[in-house]
Amino acid sequence: MVICKERRKKRRNFYSQYKFCSHQSQATQRKVRCEFRWKLRVPDPITSFAARVKPEFRLTPAQQAQHPDHPAAPLAHPVCEENPLGQGYSEAWYRDALKLKRIAAPQIEDPNDPIAEFGKHYTPQGLGVRPKSHPARRKLGGTIDAAFIENNKPLPDDFDFGVWNAAPPDQQCDFLHGDEVIELTNLCAPAAAGAKCDAVGNTVLTLTLPGALPFVLVRFEDGMIGELPAELDTLVIDTEAQHVACVWRATLPMEPPVQRLEARMNLKPGAGNG
C-alpha cells in the first residue's frame, strides 16, 4: 500500500513543497521524505491597487521624475502638510483603494470642532511648533519668482514677518509683559509638581512669570550710550520636563555703528516673591 501526502507552505513567491511517501508491505516498512527547494524569481508588478487609484489622484509624470525614489516613484503620495507627524489623516482615494472602514483618529481635537465624522479633514490641533514647511507659514514668505531672483532685494515685496511666528494661530498674541499668570488645564500629568485637581476633575497647573524686565545697553562707536528695550515675544512651556523658556528680543538699526551690546535686566516691583 502506498499513501502519499503533500503539504505546501506558501509565502509570496517562495515556498517549500514536501512529499511524504510511506511504502508498506508484509515484510518491510520504509518511510521516505523527499524535499524540493524552490528559488525566488523576480516578482510580477502589482496592478490591482493601481487600478483602484483614480487618475486625478496620481502623481504626474513630472512629479514622478522629481521624486527622490525615481524611477521607482510611488503611484500616489499623500501627506498632510499641516501635520506630517500626526495621525488621523487620510485622503478619499486612499480609503477607497484599500476599502478602509476604520482609521486612527487624531489624539487632540478642537473643542469647537470635535471629531465626529469619518473621513472629514479636521485642522490639526496641538501645542507644538509649526515647521517652516507648514503651508500657513510658507505663504507668508512672499513670492519667489524669476523677477525676485534676478534683483538684489533681500526679501520679496510681499514678505510677511509673521512667517517667523511658529506658534499655531490660536496661540499667537501681542508681546507679553513678563509677569502674566498662566493656567494650563489638562495639559500635564495629574502627578506633575504644582498640579491640582479642580471641582470637576480637571488637572490644573498655574504658572506665574517672573516679572523680569530685560533691556540692552548699547554703546555706539561715537561714544554715545543708549538703552534698547527687549520684548518678550516667545514663551515655551514644557510640562513634561517642567521647564519654562522665555525669549526676549531686541532689534536695532544698522546705523549708527555699534561698538558693544550689553544685556541688562531689572525686576518689576514686587516680582520674584511668588
Short mmCIF file of C-alpha atoms in Angstrom, two decimals:
data_model
loop_
_atom_site.label_atom_id
_atom_site.label_comp_id
_atom_site.label_asym_id
_atom_site.label_seq_id
_atom_site.Cartn_x
_atom_site.Cartn_y
_atom_site.Cartn_z
CA MET A 1 0.00 0.00 0.00
CA VAL A 2 1.27 3.48 -0.90
CA ILE A 3 -0.01 6.59 0.94
CA CYS A 4 1.19 9.98 -0.35
CA LYS A 5 0.55 13.30 1.39
CA GLU A 6 1.54 16.69 0.01
CA ARG A 7 1.81 19.83 2.13
CA ARG A 8 2.63 23.30 0.80
CA LYS A 9 3.59 26.37 2.75
CA LYS A 10 3.43 29.47 0.58
CA ARG A 11 4.70 32.96 1.26
CA ARG A 12 4.81 35.42 -1.63
CA ASN A 13 6.84 33.79 -4.42
CA PHE A 14 8.83 31.46 -2.17
CA TYR A 15 7.53 28.20 -0.81
CA SER A 16 8.75 24.71 0.03
CA GLN A 17 6.97 21.54 -1.01
CA TYR A 18 7.27 18.34 0.93
CA LYS A 19 6.09 14.82 -0.03
CA PHE A 20 5.81 12.04 2.49
CA CYS A 21 5.65 8.58 0.96
CA SER A 22 5.03 5.51 3.08
CA HIS A 23 5.74 2.17 1.44
CA GLN A 24 4.40 -0.74 3.44
CA SER A 25 4.47 -4.47 2.80
CA GLN A 26 4.15 -7.57 4.95
CA ALA A 27 7.91 -8.00 5.22
CA THR A 28 9.30 -4.46 5.36
CA GLN A 29 8.21 -0.94 6.12
CA ARG A 30 10.08 2.13 4.83
CA LYS A 31 9.33 5.85 5.06
CA VAL A 32 10.94 8.22 2.59
CA ARG A 33 10.94 12.04 2.77
CA CYS A 34 11.57 13.92 -0.47
CA GLU A 35 12.23 17.66 -0.22
CA PHE A 36 12.09 20.04 -3.20
CA ARG A 37 13.60 23.51 -2.83
CA TRP A 38 12.29 26.39 -4.91
CA LYS A 39 14.15 29.53 -6.00
CA LEU A 40 12.70 33.04 -5.68
CA ARG A 41 12.02 34.59 -9.06
CA VAL A 42 11.55 38.24 -9.97
CA PRO A 43 8.10 39.28 -8.67
CA ASP A 44 5.40 40.46 -11.02
CA PRO A 45 4.31 44.12 -10.73
CA ILE A 46 1.26 44.75 -8.55
CA THR A 47 -1.52 46.11 -10.71
CA SER A 48 -4.68 45.61 -8.68
CA PHE A 49 -4.00 48.50 -6.28
CA ALA A 50 -3.03 50.88 -9.09
CA ALA A 51 -6.24 50.16 -10.93
CA ARG A 52 -8.25 51.39 -7.95
CA VAL A 53 -6.43 54.76 -7.72
CA LYS A 54 -8.22 57.32 -9.86
CA PRO A 55 -6.05 59.17 -12.40
CA GLU A 56 -6.72 62.57 -10.86
CA PHE A 57 -5.07 61.45 -7.62
CA ARG A 58 -1.90 60.03 -9.22
CA LEU A 59 1.45 61.76 -9.46
CA THR A 60 2.03 63.36 -12.83
CA PRO A 61 5.00 62.21 -14.93
CA ALA A 62 6.81 65.42 -13.98
CA GLN A 63 6.19 64.77 -10.26
CA GLN A 64 7.36 61.17 -10.59
CA ALA A 65 10.54 62.36 -12.33
CA GLN A 66 11.29 64.74 -9.42
CA HIS A 67 10.50 62.16 -6.73
CA PRO A 68 13.57 61.05 -4.70
CA ASP A 69 12.70 57.39 -5.40
CA HIS A 70 12.61 57.88 -9.17
CA PRO A 71 12.47 55.75 -11.32
CA ALA A 72 10.60 53.67 -8.72
CA ALA A 73 8.41 56.59 -7.65
CA PRO A 74 5.11 55.73 -5.96
CA LEU A 75 1.83 55.94 -7.82
CA ALA A 76 0.50 58.49 -5.34
CA HIS A 77 1.98 60.16 -2.29
CA PRO A 78 -0.47 61.52 0.28
CA VAL A 79 0.77 63.78 3.05
CA CYS A 80 -0.80 66.21 5.49
CA GLU A 81 1.47 69.25 5.22
CA GLU A 82 -0.16 70.83 8.27
CA ASN A 83 0.86 67.90 10.46
CA PRO A 84 3.21 65.38 8.82
CA LEU A 85 3.90 63.54 12.11
CA GLY A 86 0.38 63.17 13.46
CA GLN A 87 -2.37 60.63 12.82
CA GLY A 88 -5.97 60.71 11.71
CA TYR A 89 -5.32 61.95 8.18
CA SER A 90 -6.22 60.02 5.04
CA GLU A 91 -7.40 61.01 1.59
CA ALA A 92 -10.56 59.69 -0.02
CA TRP A 93 -8.71 57.86 -2.81
CA TYR A 94 -6.57 56.01 -0.25
CA ARG A 95 -9.60 54.87 1.78
CA ASP A 96 -11.42 53.82 -1.37
CA ALA A 97 -8.42 51.94 -2.76
CA LEU A 98 -7.92 49.91 0.43
CA LYS A 99 -11.63 49.72 1.27
CA LEU A 100 -10.93 51.17 4.70
CA LYS A 101 -13.81 51.33 7.14
CA ARG A 102 -11.74 52.37 10.14
CA ILE A 103 -8.84 54.80 10.59
CA ALA A 104 -7.00 56.19 13.62
CA ALA A 105 -8.49 59.42 14.92
CA PRO A 106 -6.44 62.49 15.92
CA GLN A 107 -5.41 62.47 19.57
CA ILE A 108 -6.06 66.20 20.04
CA GLU A 109 -9.25 67.88 18.89
CA ASP A 110 -10.67 71.39 18.79
CA PRO A 111 -13.50 71.70 21.36
CA ASN A 112 -15.33 73.91 18.85
CA ASP A 113 -14.95 71.29 16.09
CA PRO A 114 -14.86 67.85 17.75
CA ILE A 115 -14.03 64.68 15.81
CA ALA A 116 -17.40 63.29 14.73
CA GLU A 117 -17.35 62.48 11.00
CA PHE A 118 -15.45 59.70 9.27
CA GLY A 119 -13.14 60.90 6.51
CA LYS A 120 -13.58 64.62 7.24
CA HIS A 121 -10.42 66.73 7.24
CA TYR A 122 -10.00 68.41 10.61
CA THR A 123 -7.49 71.19 11.19
CA PRO A 124 -4.63 69.67 13.24
CA GLN A 125 -4.53 70.87 16.83
CA GLY A 126 -1.69 70.94 19.32
CA LEU A 127 0.85 72.96 21.27
CA GLY A 128 3.87 72.22 19.13
CA VAL A 129 5.91 74.42 16.82
CA ARG A 130 4.70 74.69 13.24
CA PRO A 131 7.63 73.90 10.93
CA LYS A 132 8.67 76.34 8.20
CA SER A 133 7.20 73.94 5.65
CA HIS A 134 3.72 74.44 7.15
CA PRO A 135 1.52 75.85 4.35
CA ALA A 136 0.21 78.71 6.51
CA ARG A 137 3.78 79.81 7.31
CA ARG A 138 5.14 79.12 3.86
CA LYS A 139 2.75 81.50 2.11
CA LEU A 140 3.90 84.35 4.37
CA GLY A 141 7.39 84.08 2.89
CA GLY A 142 6.30 86.04 -0.16
CA THR A 143 6.56 85.44 -3.87
CA ILE A 144 9.77 83.81 -5.09
CA ASP A 145 9.71 84.21 -8.85
CA ALA A 146 12.17 85.00 -11.64
CA ALA A 147 11.85 88.74 -11.06
CA PHE A 148 12.83 88.39 -7.40
CA ILE A 149 15.70 86.03 -8.15
CA GLU A 150 17.17 88.43 -10.70
CA ASN A 151 17.11 91.52 -8.47
CA ASN A 152 19.19 92.27 -5.39
CA LYS A 153 16.34 92.65 -2.90
CA PRO A 154 16.91 90.77 0.36
CA LEU A 155 13.21 89.88 0.71
CA PRO A 156 10.17 89.70 -1.59
CA ASP A 157 7.90 92.75 -1.68
CA ASP A 158 5.03 90.75 -0.16
CA PHE A 159 7.17 89.18 2.58
CA ASP A 160 5.33 88.99 5.93
CA PHE A 161 7.49 88.88 9.06
CA GLY A 162 4.75 86.78 10.64
CA VAL A 163 6.45 83.84 8.94
CA TRP A 164 8.81 83.73 11.93
CA ASN A 165 5.91 83.09 14.33
CA ALA A 166 5.92 79.31 14.72
CA ALA A 167 3.02 79.14 17.18
CA PRO A 168 -0.43 77.98 16.00
CA PRO A 169 -2.74 80.94 15.23
CA ASP A 170 -4.88 80.43 18.33
CA GLN A 171 -1.73 80.71 20.49
CA GLN A 172 -0.35 83.91 18.96
CA CYS A 173 -0.73 87.09 20.97
CA ASP A 174 0.76 90.54 21.45
CA PHE A 175 4.03 90.96 23.35
CA LEU A 176 3.81 89.61 26.89
CA HIS A 177 4.60 91.81 29.89
CA GLY A 178 6.60 89.12 31.68
CA ASP A 179 4.50 88.85 34.86
CA GLU A 180 1.43 87.05 33.48
CA VAL A 181 -0.34 84.24 35.33
CA ILE A 182 -0.82 81.24 33.04
CA GLU A 183 -3.29 78.46 33.75
CA LEU A 184 -3.00 75.11 31.96
CA THR A 185 -5.96 72.74 32.12
CA ASN A 186 -5.45 69.01 31.40
CA LEU A 187 -2.09 69.71 29.75
CA CYS A 188 0.09 67.88 32.25
CA ALA A 189 0.08 64.68 34.25
CA PRO A 190 -2.00 64.76 37.46
CA ALA A 191 1.16 63.92 39.43
CA ALA A 192 3.12 66.85 37.99
CA ALA A 193 4.66 69.20 40.53
CA GLY A 194 2.28 72.05 41.38
CA ALA A 195 -0.71 70.49 39.58
CA LYS A 196 -4.08 70.47 41.33
CA CYS A 197 -7.43 68.86 40.67
CA ASP A 198 -10.41 71.22 40.38
CA ALA A 199 -14.01 70.55 41.41
CA VAL A 200 -14.92 68.76 38.17
CA GLY A 201 -11.81 66.58 37.99
CA ASN A 202 -9.61 68.62 35.66
CA THR A 203 -5.86 68.79 36.23
CA VAL A 204 -4.90 72.46 36.55
CA LEU A 205 -1.37 73.83 36.59
CA THR A 206 -0.88 77.54 37.37
CA LEU A 207 2.35 79.32 36.45
CA THR A 208 3.47 82.88 37.17
CA LEU A 209 6.12 84.51 35.01
CA PRO A 210 8.98 86.13 36.97
CA GLY A 211 8.32 89.77 36.06
CA ALA A 212 11.76 90.33 34.55
CA LEU A 213 12.48 93.49 32.54
CA PRO A 214 15.49 92.81 30.31
CA PHE A 215 16.97 95.57 28.18
CA VAL A 216 20.08 96.10 26.07
CA LEU A 217 22.67 98.73 26.84
CA VAL A 218 24.06 99.99 23.53
CA ARG A 219 27.50 101.57 23.28
CA PHE A 220 27.97 103.30 19.92
CA GLU A 221 31.31 103.89 18.23
CA ASP A 222 30.93 107.64 18.60
CA GLY A 223 30.87 107.26 22.40
CA MET A 224 27.11 107.66 22.87
CA ILE A 225 25.23 105.24 25.15
CA GLY A 226 21.58 104.24 24.84
CA GLU A 227 19.08 101.77 26.22
CA LEU A 228 17.14 99.45 23.96
CA PRO A 229 14.05 97.71 25.38
CA ALA A 230 13.62 93.98 24.84
CA GLU A 231 10.23 92.45 24.07
CA LEU A 232 9.07 89.09 25.39
CA ASP A 233 7.92 87.54 22.14
CA THR A 234 8.23 83.79 22.78
CA LEU A 235 7.10 81.61 25.66
CA VAL A 236 7.69 77.85 25.59
CA ILE A 237 6.20 75.64 28.31
CA ASP A 238 7.31 72.00 28.56
CA THR A 239 5.10 70.38 31.17
CA GLU A 240 6.84 67.01 30.99
CA ALA A 241 10.30 68.47 31.58
CA GLN A 242 8.82 71.07 34.00
CA HIS A 243 10.64 73.79 32.11
CA VAL A 244 9.56 77.27 31.01
CA ALA A 245 11.60 79.26 28.47
CA CYS A 246 11.11 82.98 27.92
CA VAL A 247 12.70 84.71 24.93
CA TRP A 248 13.17 88.47 24.91
CA ARG A 249 14.19 90.05 21.63
CA ALA A 250 15.58 93.46 20.75
CA THR A 251 16.20 94.94 17.30
CA LEU A 252 18.30 97.95 16.32
CA PRO A 253 19.14 99.64 13.02
CA MET A 254 22.44 99.15 11.23
CA GLU A 255 23.30 102.83 11.66
CA PRO A 256 24.90 104.40 13.61
CA PRO A 257 27.72 101.86 14.08
CA VAL A 258 27.61 99.92 17.36
CA GLN A 259 30.70 99.17 19.40
CA ARG A 260 29.21 96.86 22.02
CA LEU A 261 25.92 95.47 23.31
CA GLU A 262 25.35 94.60 26.97
CA ALA A 263 22.36 92.60 28.23
CA ARG A 264 20.90 94.01 31.47
CA MET A 265 17.83 93.10 33.49
CA ASN A 266 15.58 94.70 36.11
CA LEU A 267 12.65 93.24 38.02
CA LYS A 268 9.22 94.74 38.26
CA PRO A 269 8.27 95.98 41.77
CA GLY A 270 7.01 93.04 43.81
CA ALA A 271 8.23 90.49 41.27
CA GLY A 272 10.10 87.38 42.37
CA ASN A 273 8.05 86.95 45.57
CA GLY A 274 5.73 84.27 44.17
#
